[in-house]
Coordinates of C-alpha atoms in Angstrom, one line a residue:
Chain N
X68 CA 77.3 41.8 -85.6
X69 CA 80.3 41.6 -83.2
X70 CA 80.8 45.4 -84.1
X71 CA 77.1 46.6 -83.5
X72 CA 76.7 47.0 -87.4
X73 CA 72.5 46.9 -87.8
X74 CA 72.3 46.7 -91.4
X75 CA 74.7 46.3 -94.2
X76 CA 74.3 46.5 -98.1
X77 CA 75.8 44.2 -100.4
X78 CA 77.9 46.7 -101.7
X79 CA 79.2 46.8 -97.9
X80 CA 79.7 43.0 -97.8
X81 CA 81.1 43.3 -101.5
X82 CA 84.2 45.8 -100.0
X83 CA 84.8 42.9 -96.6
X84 CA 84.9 39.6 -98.8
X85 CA 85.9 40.6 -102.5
X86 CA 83.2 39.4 -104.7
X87 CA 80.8 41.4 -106.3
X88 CA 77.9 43.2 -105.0
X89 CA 75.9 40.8 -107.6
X90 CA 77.2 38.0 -106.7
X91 CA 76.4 38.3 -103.0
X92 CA 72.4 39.2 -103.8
X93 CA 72.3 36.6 -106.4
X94 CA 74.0 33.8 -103.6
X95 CA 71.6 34.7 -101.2
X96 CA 68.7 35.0 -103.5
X97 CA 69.4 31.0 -104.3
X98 CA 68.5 30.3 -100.7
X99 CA 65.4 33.0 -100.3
X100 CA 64.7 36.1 -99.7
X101 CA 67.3 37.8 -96.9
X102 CA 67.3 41.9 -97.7
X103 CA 64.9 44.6 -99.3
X104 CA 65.9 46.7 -101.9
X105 CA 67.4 49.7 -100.8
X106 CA 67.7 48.8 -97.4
X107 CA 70.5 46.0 -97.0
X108 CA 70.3 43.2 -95.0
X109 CA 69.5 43.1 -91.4
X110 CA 73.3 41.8 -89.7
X111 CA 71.4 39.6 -87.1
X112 CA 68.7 38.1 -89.6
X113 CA 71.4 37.5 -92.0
X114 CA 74.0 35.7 -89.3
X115 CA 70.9 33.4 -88.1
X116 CA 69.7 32.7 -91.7
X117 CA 73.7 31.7 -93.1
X118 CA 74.3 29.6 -89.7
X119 CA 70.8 27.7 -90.7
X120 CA 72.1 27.2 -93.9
X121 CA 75.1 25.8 -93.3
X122 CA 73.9 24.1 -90.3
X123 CA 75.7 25.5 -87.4
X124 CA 72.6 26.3 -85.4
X125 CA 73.2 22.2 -83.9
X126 CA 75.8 20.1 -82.4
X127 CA 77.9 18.1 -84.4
X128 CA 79.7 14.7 -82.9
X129 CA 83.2 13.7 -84.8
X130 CA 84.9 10.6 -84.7
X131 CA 88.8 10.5 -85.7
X132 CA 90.1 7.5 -87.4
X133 CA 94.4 7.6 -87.5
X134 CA 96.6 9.2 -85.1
X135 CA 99.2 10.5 -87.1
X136 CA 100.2 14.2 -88.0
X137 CA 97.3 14.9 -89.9
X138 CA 95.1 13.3 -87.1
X139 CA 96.6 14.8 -84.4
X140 CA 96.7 18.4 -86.0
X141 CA 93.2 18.0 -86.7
X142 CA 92.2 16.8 -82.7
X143 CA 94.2 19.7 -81.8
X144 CA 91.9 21.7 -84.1
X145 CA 89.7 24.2 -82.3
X146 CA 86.3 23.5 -84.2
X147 CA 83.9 23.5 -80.6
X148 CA 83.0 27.1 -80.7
X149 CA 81.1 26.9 -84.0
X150 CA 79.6 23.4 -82.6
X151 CA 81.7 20.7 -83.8
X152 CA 83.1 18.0 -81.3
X153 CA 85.7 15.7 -81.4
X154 CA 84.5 12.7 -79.1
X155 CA 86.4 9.9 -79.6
X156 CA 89.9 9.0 -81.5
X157 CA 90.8 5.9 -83.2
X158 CA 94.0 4.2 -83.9
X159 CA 95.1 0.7 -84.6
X160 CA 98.6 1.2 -83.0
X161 CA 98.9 -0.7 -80.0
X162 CA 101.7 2.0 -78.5
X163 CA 99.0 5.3 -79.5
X164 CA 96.0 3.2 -77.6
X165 CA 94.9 4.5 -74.5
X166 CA 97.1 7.7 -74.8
X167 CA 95.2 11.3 -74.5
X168 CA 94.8 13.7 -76.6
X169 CA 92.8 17.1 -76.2
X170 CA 91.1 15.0 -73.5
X171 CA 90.1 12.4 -75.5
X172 CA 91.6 8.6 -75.2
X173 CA 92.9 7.0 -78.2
X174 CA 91.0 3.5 -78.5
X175 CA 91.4 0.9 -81.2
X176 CA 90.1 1.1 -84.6
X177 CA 89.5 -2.9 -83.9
X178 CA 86.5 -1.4 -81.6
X179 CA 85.0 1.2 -84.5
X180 CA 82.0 -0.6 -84.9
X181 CA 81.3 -1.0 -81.0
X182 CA 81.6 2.8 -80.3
X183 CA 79.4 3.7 -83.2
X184 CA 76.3 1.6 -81.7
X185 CA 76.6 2.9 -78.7
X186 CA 77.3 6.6 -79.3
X187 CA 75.7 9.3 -81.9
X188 CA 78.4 10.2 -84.2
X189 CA 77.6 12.8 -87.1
X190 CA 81.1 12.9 -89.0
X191 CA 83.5 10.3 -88.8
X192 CA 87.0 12.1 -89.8
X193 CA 89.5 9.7 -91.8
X194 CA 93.0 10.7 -91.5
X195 CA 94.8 7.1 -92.2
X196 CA 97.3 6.2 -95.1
X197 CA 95.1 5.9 -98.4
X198 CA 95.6 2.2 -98.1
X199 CA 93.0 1.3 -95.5
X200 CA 90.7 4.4 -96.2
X201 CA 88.4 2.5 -98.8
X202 CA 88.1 -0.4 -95.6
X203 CA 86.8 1.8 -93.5
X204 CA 84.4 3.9 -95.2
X205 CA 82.9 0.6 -96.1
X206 CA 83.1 -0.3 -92.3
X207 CA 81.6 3.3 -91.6
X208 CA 78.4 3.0 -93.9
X209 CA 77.4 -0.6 -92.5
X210 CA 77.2 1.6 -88.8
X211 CA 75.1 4.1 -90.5
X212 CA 77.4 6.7 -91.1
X213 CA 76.5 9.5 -92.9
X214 CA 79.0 11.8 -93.4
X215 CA 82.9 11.4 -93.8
X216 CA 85.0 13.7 -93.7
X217 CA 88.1 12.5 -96.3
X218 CA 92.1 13.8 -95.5
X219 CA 92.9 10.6 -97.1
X220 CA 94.5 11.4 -100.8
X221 CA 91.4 8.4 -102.6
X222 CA 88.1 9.1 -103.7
X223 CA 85.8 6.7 -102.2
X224 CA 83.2 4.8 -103.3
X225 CA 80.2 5.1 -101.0
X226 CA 76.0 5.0 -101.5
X227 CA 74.5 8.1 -102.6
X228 CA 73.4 8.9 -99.3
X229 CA 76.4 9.3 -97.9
X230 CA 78.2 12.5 -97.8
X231 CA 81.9 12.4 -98.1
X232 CA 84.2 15.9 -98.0
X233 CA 87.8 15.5 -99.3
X234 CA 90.4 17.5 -97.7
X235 CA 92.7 16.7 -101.1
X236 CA 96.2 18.4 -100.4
X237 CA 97.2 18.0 -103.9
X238 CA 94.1 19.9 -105.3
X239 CA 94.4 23.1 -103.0
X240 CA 98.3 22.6 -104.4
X241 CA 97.5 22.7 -108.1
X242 CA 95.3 25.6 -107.3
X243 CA 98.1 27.3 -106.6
X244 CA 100.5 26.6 -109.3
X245 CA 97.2 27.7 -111.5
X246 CA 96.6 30.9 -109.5
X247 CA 100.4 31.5 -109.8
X248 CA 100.6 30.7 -113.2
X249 CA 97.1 33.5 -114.1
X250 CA 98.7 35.6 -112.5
X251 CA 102.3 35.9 -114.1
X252 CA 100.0 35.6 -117.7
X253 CA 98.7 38.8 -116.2
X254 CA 101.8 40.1 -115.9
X255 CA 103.8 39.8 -119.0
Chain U
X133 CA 95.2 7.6 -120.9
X134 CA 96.9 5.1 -118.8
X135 CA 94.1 2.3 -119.7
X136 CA 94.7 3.2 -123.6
X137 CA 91.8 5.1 -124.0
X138 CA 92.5 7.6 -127.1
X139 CA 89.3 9.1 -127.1
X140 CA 86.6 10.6 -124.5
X141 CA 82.8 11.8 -125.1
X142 CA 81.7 14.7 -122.4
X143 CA 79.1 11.9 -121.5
X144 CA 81.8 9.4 -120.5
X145 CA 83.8 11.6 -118.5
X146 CA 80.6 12.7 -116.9
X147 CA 79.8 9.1 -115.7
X148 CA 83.8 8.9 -114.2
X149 CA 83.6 12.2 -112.8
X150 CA 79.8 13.0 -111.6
X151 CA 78.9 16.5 -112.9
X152 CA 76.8 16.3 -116.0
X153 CA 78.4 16.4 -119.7
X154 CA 77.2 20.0 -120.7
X155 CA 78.9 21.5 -117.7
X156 CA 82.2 19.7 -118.4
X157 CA 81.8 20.9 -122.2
X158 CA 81.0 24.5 -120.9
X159 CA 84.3 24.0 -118.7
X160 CA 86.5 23.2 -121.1
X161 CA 85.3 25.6 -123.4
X162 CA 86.2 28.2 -121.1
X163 CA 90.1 27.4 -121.7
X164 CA 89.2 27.0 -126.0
X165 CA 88.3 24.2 -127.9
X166 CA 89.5 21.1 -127.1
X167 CA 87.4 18.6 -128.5
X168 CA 85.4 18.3 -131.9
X169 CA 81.1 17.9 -132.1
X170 CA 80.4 14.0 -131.9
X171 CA 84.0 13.2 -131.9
X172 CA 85.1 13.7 -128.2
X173 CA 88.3 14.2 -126.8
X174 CA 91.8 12.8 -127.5
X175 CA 92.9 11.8 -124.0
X176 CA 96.3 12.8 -124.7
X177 CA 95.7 16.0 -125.9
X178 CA 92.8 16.8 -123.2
X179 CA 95.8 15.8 -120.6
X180 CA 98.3 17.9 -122.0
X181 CA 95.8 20.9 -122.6
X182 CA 94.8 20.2 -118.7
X183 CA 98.1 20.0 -117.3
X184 CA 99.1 23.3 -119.0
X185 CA 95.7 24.9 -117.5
X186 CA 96.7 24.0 -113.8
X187 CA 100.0 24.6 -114.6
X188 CA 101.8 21.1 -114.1
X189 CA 104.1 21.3 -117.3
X190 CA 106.5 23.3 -114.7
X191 CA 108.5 22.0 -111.5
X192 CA 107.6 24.0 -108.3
X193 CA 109.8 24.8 -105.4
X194 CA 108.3 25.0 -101.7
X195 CA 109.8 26.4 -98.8
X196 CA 107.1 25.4 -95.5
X197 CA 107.4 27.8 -92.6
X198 CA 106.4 25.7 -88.9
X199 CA 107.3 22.1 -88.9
X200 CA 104.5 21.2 -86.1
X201 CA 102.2 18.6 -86.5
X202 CA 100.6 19.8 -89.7
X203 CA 103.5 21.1 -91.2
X204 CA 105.0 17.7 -90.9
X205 CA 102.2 16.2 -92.9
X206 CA 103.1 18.5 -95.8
X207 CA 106.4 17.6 -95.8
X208 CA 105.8 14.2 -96.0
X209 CA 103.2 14.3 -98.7
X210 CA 104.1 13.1 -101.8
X211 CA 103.9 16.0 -104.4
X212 CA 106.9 15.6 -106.3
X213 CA 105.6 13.3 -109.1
X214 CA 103.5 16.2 -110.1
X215 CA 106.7 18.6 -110.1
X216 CA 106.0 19.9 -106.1
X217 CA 109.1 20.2 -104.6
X218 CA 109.7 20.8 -101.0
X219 CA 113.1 22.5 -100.8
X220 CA 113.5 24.1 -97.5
X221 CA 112.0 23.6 -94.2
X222 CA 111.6 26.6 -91.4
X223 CA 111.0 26.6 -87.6
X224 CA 111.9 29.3 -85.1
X225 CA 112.2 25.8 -82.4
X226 CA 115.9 25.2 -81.4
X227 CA 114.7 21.8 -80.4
X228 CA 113.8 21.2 -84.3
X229 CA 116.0 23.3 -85.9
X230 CA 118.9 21.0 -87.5
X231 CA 116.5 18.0 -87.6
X232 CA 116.1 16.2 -90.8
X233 CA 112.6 15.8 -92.2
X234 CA 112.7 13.9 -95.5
X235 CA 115.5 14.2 -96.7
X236 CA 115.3 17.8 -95.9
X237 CA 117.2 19.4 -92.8
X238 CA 114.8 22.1 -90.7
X239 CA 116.6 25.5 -90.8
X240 CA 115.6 28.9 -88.0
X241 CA 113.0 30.8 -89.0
X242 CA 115.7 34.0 -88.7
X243 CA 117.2 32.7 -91.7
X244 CA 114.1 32.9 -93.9
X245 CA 115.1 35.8 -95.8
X246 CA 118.4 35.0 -96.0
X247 CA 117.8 31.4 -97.6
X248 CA 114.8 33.6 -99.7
X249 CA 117.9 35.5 -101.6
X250 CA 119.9 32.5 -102.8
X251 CA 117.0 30.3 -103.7
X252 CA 114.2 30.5 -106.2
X253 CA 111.1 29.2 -104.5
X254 CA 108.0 29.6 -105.8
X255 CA 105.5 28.6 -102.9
X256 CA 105.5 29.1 -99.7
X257 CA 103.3 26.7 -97.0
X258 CA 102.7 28.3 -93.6
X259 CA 102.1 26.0 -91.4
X260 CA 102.7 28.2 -88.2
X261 CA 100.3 29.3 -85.5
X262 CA 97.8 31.8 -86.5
X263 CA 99.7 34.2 -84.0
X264 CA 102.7 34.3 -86.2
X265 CA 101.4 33.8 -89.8
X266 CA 100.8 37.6 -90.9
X267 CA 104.1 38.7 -90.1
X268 CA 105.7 35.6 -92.1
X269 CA 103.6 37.0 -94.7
X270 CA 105.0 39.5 -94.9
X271 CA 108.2 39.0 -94.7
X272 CA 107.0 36.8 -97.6
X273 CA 106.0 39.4 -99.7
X274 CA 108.9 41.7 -99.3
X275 CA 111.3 38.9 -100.3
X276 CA 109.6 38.8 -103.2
X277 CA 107.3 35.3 -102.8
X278 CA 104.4 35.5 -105.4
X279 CA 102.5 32.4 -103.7
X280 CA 101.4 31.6 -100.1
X281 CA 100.1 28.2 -99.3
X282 CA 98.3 29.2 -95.9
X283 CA 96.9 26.6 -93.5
X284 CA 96.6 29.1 -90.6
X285 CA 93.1 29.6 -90.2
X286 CA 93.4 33.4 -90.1
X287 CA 92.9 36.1 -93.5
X288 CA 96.3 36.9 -94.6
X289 CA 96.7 40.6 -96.0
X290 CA 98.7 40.8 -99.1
X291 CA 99.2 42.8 -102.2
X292 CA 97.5 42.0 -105.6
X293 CA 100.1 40.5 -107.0
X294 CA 100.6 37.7 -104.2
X295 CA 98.3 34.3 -104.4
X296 CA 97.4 33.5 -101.1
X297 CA 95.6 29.5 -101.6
X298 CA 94.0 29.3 -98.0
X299 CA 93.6 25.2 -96.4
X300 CA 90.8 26.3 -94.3
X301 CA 90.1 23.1 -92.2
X302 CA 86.7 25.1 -90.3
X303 CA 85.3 25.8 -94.0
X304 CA 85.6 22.4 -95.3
X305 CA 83.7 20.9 -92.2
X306 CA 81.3 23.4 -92.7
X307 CA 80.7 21.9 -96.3
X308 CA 80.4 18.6 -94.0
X309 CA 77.6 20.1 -92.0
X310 CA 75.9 22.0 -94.9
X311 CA 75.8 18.7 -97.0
X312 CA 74.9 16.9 -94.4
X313 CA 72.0 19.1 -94.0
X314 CA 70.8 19.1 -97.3
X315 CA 70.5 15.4 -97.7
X316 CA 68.3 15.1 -94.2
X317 CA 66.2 17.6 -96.0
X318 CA 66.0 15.8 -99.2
X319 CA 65.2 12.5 -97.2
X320 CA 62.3 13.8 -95.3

């Protein structure tokens, strides 16, 4: 789009992103109709229809819970320009309340629940030790949370309308050592 | 296998792990035959057969390149009781360079390829600015490094024979907002 492209094919699309041509029609078949035979997919259509998809055509609000180095690398995070805000930090050490970050003010976890009823918060962000992460999703889901977004390394119990997205370290890690491991199978 | 279980129906392990028992059969059965019809699985072997799959039967060495906010979260992570090892830590900051992050002293960025020669390291994190994280690359490659753990949120261009495993924070909250989505739709 950003290069005045009108129409690509998803042969095209197959050469920029690496899977198959097939692939790509049969993705975009499981969520309608996008192209017409022959003639590819209109660029703008096809932007407007993926953003819908995976929501980005809204606003998203984000709480942070734990100012540490994952937190803060995540506050520093520049997520805005596709729609997602970081509004408000949390942290339950006395010396990291009240300092700012990104232009947001660190307040205390003790106040979670008070912020929540007062603010609309999409995705509450949990970047604490594994230890308390369990507490506070259960805290979360009492204020109506619906989303949480996990970098803590435990799977958490929550009710099935609750959404929860791991950020699991360890996983993307063993994906490596199996990529690595395909590869130099490959290779002998 | 650590509560004594010996054996495991599909149908258990379904109700543990939440996809359905004919799609962890069809898994499996990608890798061979692990388990026998009405029998199930011996834990011990299924583990073994697993850890072999992803590769964990091996010790990995790490070398991570930018010891910033996020790069000091890997460090400290605790992969080494499934055989990740981080070796070596690199930033081109005088202010860090000499600083000990545990147990592990941060050396200049310069001497990447140098340190690269002596040691056998099998996976390198970059943990750098986006700015920066091609030209690591490939410096990578030419030293020979066969996998790149990337959590710059930029495409790194390498050859075939180089795993790049991509921690894409901006994807995963997009599978917050897709999700998130999908169940409003599905309680309407």
């Amino acid at each position: 789009m950003d290069e005045g492209v009108d129409r690509i094919s998803s042969k095209e699309l197959s050469e920029i992103i690496g899977f198959s041509a097939s692939q790509i029609r049969q993705d975009f078949n499981n969520f309608g109709e996008f192209g017409q035979q022959g003639y590819g997919y209109n660029v703008v259509d096809l932007h407007r229809e993926i953003s819908n998809i995976i929501g980005l055509n809204k606003k998203y609000h984000i709480a942070l819970i734990g100012v540490g180095n994952f937190g803060t690398a995540v506050a520093k995070y520049s997520f805005k320009e596709m729609g997602f805000h970081i509004d408000a930090l949390f942290d339950n050490n006395p010396e990291k309340v009240g300092q700012v970050l990104n232009g947001v003010e660190i307040t205390d976890t003790n106040f979670l629940e008070t912020y929540l009823s007062k603010h609309d918060i999409d995705i509450v962000a949990i970047t604490t030790p594994s230890s308390v992460a369990q507490d506070l999703a259960d805290r979360l889901v009492i204020c109506g949370v619906k989303a949480i977004w996990n970098f803590a390394p435990v799977d958490l119990t929550v009710p099935d309308d609750v959404v929860v997205e791991n950020v699991s370290l360890l996983d993307s890690l063993m994906t490596v050592s199996y990529l690595l491991n395909e590869l130099k199978d490959a290779t002998v």
